[in-house]
Short mmCIF file of C-alpha atoms in Angstrom, two decimals:
data_model
loop_
_atom_site.label_atom_id
_atom_site.label_comp_id
_atom_site.label_asym_id
_atom_site.label_seq_id
_atom_site.Cartn_x
_atom_site.Cartn_y
_atom_site.Cartn_z
CA MET A 1 84.80 105.18 122.89
CA GLY A 2 84.17 102.17 120.30
CA LEU A 3 82.27 100.19 122.77
CA LEU A 4 80.01 103.29 123.52
CA ASP A 5 79.37 103.75 119.79
CA SER A 6 78.66 99.79 119.40
CA LEU A 7 76.09 100.02 122.31
CA VAL A 8 74.34 103.09 120.69
CA GLY A 9 74.14 101.53 117.31
CA ASN A 10 72.58 98.49 118.66
CA GLU A 11 69.99 100.28 120.57
CA VAL A 12 69.14 102.26 117.53
CA LYS A 13 68.78 99.24 115.40
CA LYS A 14 66.63 97.64 117.99
CA PHE A 15 64.23 100.74 118.01
CA VAL A 16 64.12 100.99 114.26
CA LYS A 17 63.24 96.92 114.32
CA ARG A 18 60.52 97.60 116.99
CA LYS A 19 59.13 100.33 114.77
CA ASP A 20 59.05 98.57 111.80
CA SER A 21 57.46 95.55 113.63
CA ASP A 22 54.66 98.09 114.95
CA ALA A 23 54.21 99.48 111.50
CA GLY A 24 53.80 95.99 110.04
CA GLU A 25 51.22 95.09 112.76
CA ALA A 26 49.08 98.19 112.10
CA GLY A 27 49.54 97.54 108.36
CA ARG A 28 47.98 94.07 108.84
CA ALA A 29 45.17 95.29 111.15
CA LEU A 30 44.35 97.88 108.60
CA GLU A 31 44.49 95.25 105.78
CA GLU A 32 42.08 92.78 107.64
CA LEU A 33 39.58 95.87 108.46
CA ARG A 34 39.74 96.57 104.88
CA GLY A 35 39.04 93.07 103.98
CA SER A 36 36.15 92.87 106.45
CA ILE A 37 34.59 96.00 105.14
CA TYR A 38 35.01 94.50 101.58
CA ASN A 39 33.22 91.26 102.58
CA GLU A 40 30.32 93.22 104.28
CA ILE A 41 29.78 95.26 101.08
CA ARG A 42 31.01 93.92 97.81
CA THR A 43 30.46 90.05 98.38
CA SER A 44 27.02 88.43 98.16
CA GLU A 45 27.66 86.72 101.54
CA GLY A 46 28.25 90.14 103.22
CA ALA A 47 25.22 91.59 101.42
CA LYS A 48 23.04 88.85 102.56
CA ARG A 49 24.15 89.17 106.20
CA GLN A 50 23.60 92.96 105.94
CA GLN A 51 20.06 92.27 104.71
CA GLN A 52 19.34 89.92 107.54
CA ARG A 53 20.87 92.16 110.00
CA ILE A 54 18.95 95.29 109.04
CA CYS A 55 15.58 93.75 107.77
CA GLY A 56 14.54 91.02 109.95
CA PRO A 57 11.14 89.46 109.80
CA VAL A 58 9.02 91.94 111.75
CA VAL A 59 10.47 94.91 109.88
CA ALA A 60 10.20 93.22 106.22
CA MET A 61 6.56 92.12 106.88
CA THR A 62 5.78 95.67 108.40
CA PHE A 63 7.25 97.30 105.22
CA ASN A 64 5.25 95.09 102.86
CA PHE A 65 2.15 95.62 104.88
CA ILE A 66 2.37 99.39 104.59
CA VAL A 67 3.48 99.53 101.00
CA SER A 68 0.50 96.96 99.99
CA VAL A 69 -2.02 99.32 101.37
CA GLY A 70 -0.58 102.13 99.68
CA ILE A 71 -0.73 100.64 96.29
CA ILE A 72 -4.06 99.36 96.91
CA LEU A 73 -5.19 103.04 97.10
CA ALA A 74 -2.88 104.15 94.17
CA ASN A 75 -4.10 101.43 91.90
CA LYS A 76 -7.92 102.25 92.81
CA LEU A 77 -7.07 105.82 91.82
CA VAL A 78 -5.34 104.84 88.55
CA MET A 79 -7.99 102.17 87.47
CA GLY A 80 -11.01 104.21 88.80
CA ARG A 81 -10.66 107.92 88.77
CA VAL A 82 -7.95 108.13 86.13
CA GLY A 83 -9.60 105.57 83.97
CA PHE A 84 -6.43 103.68 83.06
CA LYS A 85 -8.07 100.12 81.97
CA PHE A 86 -4.76 98.41 81.01
CA PRO A 87 -3.71 96.21 83.83
CA ILE A 88 -0.96 94.35 82.02
CA PHE A 89 0.57 97.70 80.80
CA LEU A 90 0.33 99.20 84.15
CA THR A 91 2.29 96.14 85.42
CA LEU A 92 4.88 96.48 82.77
CA ILE A 93 5.22 100.17 83.77
CA HIS A 94 5.86 99.05 87.26
CA TYR A 95 8.50 96.71 86.29
CA VAL A 96 10.20 98.94 83.77
CA THR A 97 10.28 101.56 86.41
CA SER A 98 12.03 98.88 88.96
CA TRP A 99 14.50 98.15 86.31
CA LEU A 100 15.39 101.92 85.74
CA LEU A 101 15.84 102.44 89.45
CA LEU A 102 17.82 99.16 89.79
CA ALA A 103 20.02 100.37 87.01
CA ILE A 104 20.67 103.60 88.79
CA PHE A 105 21.64 101.71 92.05
CA LYS A 106 24.17 99.56 90.09
CA THR A 107 25.63 102.72 88.48
CA LEU A 108 26.11 104.32 91.97
CA SER A 109 27.55 101.00 93.29
CA ILE A 110 24.70 100.62 95.67
CA LEU A 111 23.20 97.41 94.24
CA PRO A 112 24.39 94.40 96.17
CA VAL A 113 26.55 91.86 94.59
CA ALA A 114 24.91 88.68 93.05
CA PRO A 115 26.20 85.16 93.90
CA PRO A 116 28.34 83.61 91.31
CA SER A 117 26.69 82.30 88.26
CA ARG A 118 27.68 78.75 88.80
CA THR A 119 25.91 78.78 92.07
CA THR A 120 22.39 79.41 90.50
CA PRO A 121 21.54 77.98 87.05
CA PHE A 122 20.12 80.50 84.73
CA SER A 123 17.13 78.26 84.29
CA SER A 124 16.28 79.26 87.80
CA ILE A 125 16.41 82.89 87.14
CA PHE A 126 14.52 82.62 83.81
CA SER A 127 11.68 80.57 85.53
CA LEU A 128 11.35 82.96 88.36
CA GLY A 129 11.15 85.96 85.96
CA ALA A 130 8.51 84.26 83.68
CA VAL A 131 6.59 83.04 86.67
CA MET A 132 6.79 86.50 88.21
CA ALA A 133 5.32 87.99 84.99
CA PHE A 134 2.45 85.78 84.92
CA ALA A 135 1.76 86.13 88.74
CA SER A 136 1.84 89.93 88.67
CA GLY A 137 0.12 90.43 85.38
CA LEU A 138 -2.86 88.00 86.00
CA ALA A 139 -3.45 89.38 89.59
CA ASN A 140 -4.16 92.91 88.24
CA THR A 141 -6.18 91.35 85.23
CA SER A 142 -8.24 89.26 87.98
CA LEU A 143 -8.59 92.40 90.19
CA LYS A 144 -10.05 94.25 86.98
CA HIS A 145 -12.52 91.44 85.94
CA ASN A 146 -13.53 90.17 89.36
CA SER A 147 -15.11 91.56 92.70
CA VAL A 148 -12.82 92.06 95.54
CA GLY A 149 -14.64 89.34 97.27
CA PHE A 150 -13.87 86.79 94.66
CA TYR A 151 -10.24 88.09 94.30
CA GLN A 152 -9.68 87.25 97.91
CA MET A 153 -11.48 83.86 97.58
CA ALA A 154 -9.01 83.04 94.91
CA LYS A 155 -6.06 84.21 97.17
CA ILE A 156 -7.30 81.58 99.67
CA ALA A 157 -6.64 78.86 97.33
CA VAL A 158 -2.89 80.08 97.26
CA THR A 159 -2.14 78.81 100.61
CA PRO A 160 -3.10 74.95 100.09
CA THR A 161 -1.20 75.00 96.76
CA ILE A 162 2.06 76.33 98.34
CA VAL A 163 1.89 73.67 101.11
CA SER A 164 1.48 71.05 98.28
CA ALA A 165 4.05 72.35 95.85
CA GLU A 166 6.53 72.76 98.78
CA PHE A 167 5.90 69.07 99.69
CA ILE A 168 6.33 68.02 96.16
CA LEU A 169 9.25 70.00 95.20
CA PHE A 170 11.39 69.97 98.46
CA ARG A 171 9.49 67.28 100.76
CA LYS A 172 8.69 70.21 103.08
CA THR A 173 5.98 69.47 105.67
CA ILE A 174 4.13 71.61 108.16
CA SER A 175 2.86 70.55 111.69
CA PHE A 176 -0.84 69.55 112.31
CA ASN A 177 -1.38 72.53 114.51
CA LYS A 178 -0.29 74.82 111.70
CA VAL A 179 -2.57 73.32 109.33
CA LEU A 180 -5.42 73.82 111.84
CA ALA A 181 -4.37 77.47 111.86
CA LEU A 182 -4.35 78.03 108.36
CA ALA A 183 -7.84 76.38 108.06
CA VAL A 184 -9.02 78.88 110.27
CA VAL A 185 -7.47 81.88 108.57
CA SER A 186 -8.74 80.60 105.24
CA ALA A 187 -12.29 79.90 106.64
CA GLY A 188 -12.26 83.47 108.23
CA VAL A 189 -11.14 85.33 105.14
CA ALA A 190 -13.91 83.32 103.15
CA ILE A 191 -16.64 84.32 105.49
CA ALA A 192 -15.56 87.98 105.81
CA THR A 193 -15.41 88.25 102.06
CA VAL A 194 -18.45 86.13 100.91
CA THR A 195 -20.90 89.05 100.72
CA ASP A 196 -18.92 90.74 97.90
CA VAL A 197 -18.48 87.83 95.56
CA GLU A 198 -19.56 88.35 92.16
CA PHE A 199 -18.90 85.66 89.50
CA ASN A 200 -18.09 85.75 85.73
CA VAL A 201 -16.69 83.08 83.57
CA PHE A 202 -13.69 85.16 82.29
CA GLY A 203 -12.90 86.46 85.61
CA ALA A 204 -13.15 83.10 87.16
CA LEU A 205 -10.86 81.47 84.43
CA ILE A 206 -8.19 84.29 84.99
CA ALA A 207 -8.34 83.82 88.79
CA ILE A 208 -8.03 80.13 88.57
CA ALA A 209 -4.94 80.64 86.19
CA TRP A 210 -3.42 83.07 88.58
CA ILE A 211 -3.23 80.75 91.63
CA VAL A 212 -0.61 78.25 90.55
CA PRO A 213 2.03 81.01 89.10
CA SER A 214 1.37 83.05 92.41
CA ALA A 215 2.17 80.10 94.63
CA ILE A 216 5.37 79.14 92.65
CA ASN A 217 6.50 82.76 92.44
CA LYS A 218 6.57 82.98 96.35
CA ILE A 219 8.33 79.52 96.73
CA LEU A 220 11.16 80.48 94.21
CA TRP A 221 11.57 83.92 95.74
CA SER A 222 11.75 82.30 99.22
CA ASN A 223 13.82 79.48 98.30
CA LEU A 224 16.42 81.30 96.28
CA GLN A 225 17.20 83.82 99.14
CA GLN A 226 17.26 81.27 101.88
CA GLN A 227 19.10 78.47 100.26
CA ALA A 228 21.69 80.77 98.47
CA ASN A 229 23.23 84.12 99.10
CA TRP A 230 20.74 86.32 97.03
CA THR A 231 19.67 89.41 98.37
CA ALA A 232 16.14 91.02 97.36
CA LEU A 233 17.42 93.69 94.99
CA ALA A 234 20.02 91.44 93.45
CA LEU A 235 17.43 88.92 92.55
CA MET A 236 15.18 91.69 91.25
CA TRP A 237 17.98 93.06 88.96
CA LYS A 238 18.65 89.57 87.33
CA THR A 239 14.77 88.67 86.91
CA THR A 240 13.19 91.95 85.86
CA PRO A 241 14.51 91.85 82.16
CA VAL A 242 12.78 88.34 82.05
CA THR A 243 9.54 89.70 83.45
CA ILE A 244 9.42 92.60 81.13
CA PHE A 245 9.96 90.40 78.09
CA PHE A 246 6.93 88.06 79.20
CA LEU A 247 4.57 91.02 80.08
CA LEU A 248 5.23 92.41 76.69
CA ALA A 249 4.08 89.19 75.26
CA LEU A 250 1.12 88.91 77.60
CA MET A 251 -0.14 92.48 76.66
CA PRO A 252 -1.55 91.84 73.37
CA TRP A 253 -3.78 88.95 74.73
CA LEU A 254 -5.00 90.32 78.02
CA ASP A 255 -5.14 94.13 77.52
CA PRO A 256 -7.99 95.85 75.66
CA PRO A 257 -6.78 97.87 72.57
CA GLY A 258 -6.60 101.66 72.72
CA VAL A 259 -3.52 102.21 75.29
CA LEU A 260 -2.07 104.85 72.90
CA LEU A 261 -5.44 106.85 72.75
CA PHE A 262 -5.16 107.25 76.66
CA GLN A 263 -5.02 111.02 77.60
CA TRP A 264 -1.52 111.26 79.06
CA ASP A 265 -1.71 114.72 80.76
CA PHE A 266 0.28 115.67 83.86
CA ASN A 267 -2.31 114.74 86.49
CA ASN A 268 -2.80 110.95 84.91
CA THR A 269 0.93 110.48 84.34
CA THR A 270 1.74 111.61 87.75
CA ALA A 271 -0.77 109.04 89.29
CA ILE A 272 0.57 106.30 87.10
CA LEU A 273 4.12 107.08 87.91
CA ILE A 274 3.30 107.25 91.79
CA SER A 275 1.68 103.87 91.34
CA ALA A 276 4.85 102.57 89.72
CA LEU A 277 7.09 103.83 92.46
CA LEU A 278 4.81 101.88 95.03
CA GLY A 279 5.07 98.87 92.70
CA PHE A 280 8.87 99.07 93.13
CA LEU A 281 8.54 99.26 96.77
CA LEU A 282 5.81 96.45 96.80
CA GLN A 283 8.13 94.11 94.67
CA TRP A 284 11.10 94.89 97.11
CA SER A 285 9.33 94.59 100.36
CA GLY A 286 7.51 91.41 99.22
CA ALA A 287 11.01 89.94 98.28
CA LEU A 288 12.43 90.89 101.59
CA ALA A 289 9.53 89.30 103.44
CA LEU A 290 9.63 86.00 101.51
CA GLY A 291 13.60 86.05 102.18
CA ALA A 292 13.04 86.55 105.84
CA THR A 293 10.00 84.39 106.50
CA SER A 294 8.38 81.85 103.95
CA ALA A 295 5.84 81.61 101.12
CA THR A 296 3.09 80.52 103.44
CA SER A 297 3.73 83.35 105.89
CA HIS A 298 3.65 85.87 103.02
CA VAL A 299 0.23 84.66 101.95
CA VAL A 300 -0.98 85.04 105.50
CA LEU A 301 0.24 88.58 105.70
CA GLY A 302 -1.90 89.40 102.47
CA GLN A 303 -5.10 87.80 104.35
CA PHE A 304 -4.20 89.86 107.40
CA LYS A 305 -4.15 93.01 105.22
CA THR A 306 -7.58 92.17 103.92
CA CYS A 307 -8.97 91.50 107.38
CA VAL A 308 -7.44 94.77 108.84
CA ILE A 309 -8.86 96.80 105.83
CA LEU A 310 -12.36 95.41 106.47
CA LEU A 311 -12.29 96.08 110.30
CA GLY A 312 -10.35 99.58 109.83
CA GLY A 313 -13.20 100.58 107.37
CA TYR A 314 -15.99 99.51 110.02
CA LEU A 315 -14.11 101.06 113.12
CA ILE A 316 -12.83 104.37 111.46
CA PHE A 317 -15.02 105.02 108.55
CA ASN A 318 -18.27 103.48 109.83
CA SER A 319 -18.83 101.26 107.03
CA ASP A 320 -21.09 98.21 107.59
CA PRO A 321 -19.82 94.80 105.98
CA GLY A 322 -22.10 93.06 108.25
CA PHE A 323 -22.04 90.91 111.32
CA VAL A 324 -21.14 87.75 109.78
CA SER A 325 -18.07 89.49 107.88
CA ILE A 326 -16.82 90.90 111.19
CA CYS A 327 -17.02 87.51 112.75
CA GLY A 328 -15.15 86.05 109.83
CA ALA A 329 -12.43 88.88 110.06
CA LEU A 330 -12.03 88.19 113.73
CA ALA A 331 -11.80 84.57 113.49
CA ALA A 332 -9.09 84.96 110.61
CA LEU A 333 -6.99 87.21 113.03
CA CYS A 334 -7.22 84.74 115.70
CA GLY A 335 -5.81 82.09 113.36
CA MET A 336 -3.07 84.23 112.23
CA SER A 337 -2.06 84.91 115.88
CA VAL A 338 -1.73 81.15 116.53
CA TYR A 339 0.11 80.56 113.26
CA THR A 340 2.56 83.26 113.87
CA SER A 341 3.05 82.14 117.62
CA LEU A 342 3.73 78.76 116.28
CA ASN A 343 6.58 80.22 113.80
CA LEU A 344 8.01 82.19 116.62
CA GLN A 345 8.22 79.08 118.83
CA LYS A 346 9.83 77.08 116.09
CA SER A 347 12.41 79.96 115.42
CA GLN A 348 13.36 79.85 119.09
CA ASP A 349 13.78 76.08 119.10
CA ASN A 350 16.14 76.36 116.03
CA VAL A 351 18.10 79.05 117.64
CA SER A 352 18.29 76.88 121.12
CA MET A 353 19.61 73.93 118.84
CA GLN A 354 22.21 75.87 117.04
CA LEU A 355 23.71 77.19 120.28
CA PRO A 356 27.11 75.06 121.15
CA LYS A 357 26.81 72.89 124.01
CA GLN A 358 29.08 73.72 126.88
CA SER A 359 31.01 70.92 128.91
CA LEU A 360 33.57 70.96 131.52
CA PRO A 361 37.36 71.38 130.35
CA THR A 362 39.06 67.92 130.23
CA LEU A 363 42.52 67.80 131.87
CA LYS A 364 45.20 66.35 129.95
CA PRO A 365 47.66 63.88 131.44
CA LYS A 366 51.25 65.15 132.17
CA ALA A 367 53.78 64.02 129.90
CA THR A 368 56.37 61.75 131.36
CA ASN A 369 60.08 61.98 131.11
CA GLU A 370 60.26 59.08 128.52
CA GLU A 371 57.50 60.75 126.33
CA SER A 372 58.75 63.17 123.82
CA VAL A 373 57.38 66.80 124.02
CA GLU A 374 55.58 68.09 121.12
CA PRO A 375 53.51 71.22 120.38
CA ASP A 376 49.87 71.15 121.24
CA VAL A 377 47.60 70.41 118.44
CA GLU A 378 44.02 71.91 118.60
CA ASP A 379 41.40 69.42 118.61
CA THR A 380 39.02 70.32 115.70
CA THR A 381 36.78 67.41 116.12
CA ASN A 382 35.27 68.68 119.32
CA PRO A 383 34.48 72.40 119.70
CA THR A 384 33.82 72.30 123.34
CA THR A 385 37.51 71.14 123.97
CA ALA A 386 39.50 73.65 126.17
CA VAL A 387 42.56 75.10 124.63
#
């Protein structure tokens, strides 16, 4: 009877121990799953991976293209029919609206986590916010004082400025074929918009002053997202207060007086708020596109938008920009197609270079009797060594 009790006791102990082991394994698996979810949501690396997974180059540039067309129509409505003649203050409204929306996202814990402050110096964040204020404010001011054609001609100068600045700052070069494609794009856009060029001294000075901040703005946005673990929304949250500060400083110099005398009725305020919401989407989509591609590709996307609007007006609304303008737009689209194909080819080459090379497994010689038997140590110097 005592032997039977002992056997039963041993079996019960084994069963309890096995259950405890199973519970421990389940707990460890749950903890690993929880840690994985935390890394994907509440760390800058995970947030960056999610942005890259959800919003690739095609999605980001398509999103930016659609919003760009929408805000052009909205700003034409605000500055034309509504009669809001204060471009810097309109830009300020856009960024204040963006900051309020980002604050709501942060309150709801939707805003992605920013990388640690030690990884990105405050001078980089401050410089980006300041440059963004000048780029956005001067762009709207240039659009007010210049014709659309002259505005597009100024945008053409942004492309060589970006190429030169990236070479000076980061020693980044582009191939000769890409240079030819960009030259065809620039020439085509110039031909397409040359019929709408109207020149005045103040507008020309504003356009020239806008070129360098616009190029540096795109370079910094692209570089901070690609070299560090910044997401578009996290970087917007950090830089928007700096941008608002500089826009407040620019407003007395570039905006005409009388903003407080504007008729803020329901219809006018609604149109301005719609423009502000589209401004937030434009900033977000532009940051996504710059993070997924490059500064030069983002400029080419803007020129593609110009050509599509011109050809769309000709095909859909029976507008007549002229045979020369149509030929220029078609030539620009051909150059953009070549440039895009070269970028895709380069991306595929980079992916293929990153794939691990496969090799045949190596056979280890059998240990002799004189040799001491030791545990196998994984060879970390060669990732293709068979385990």
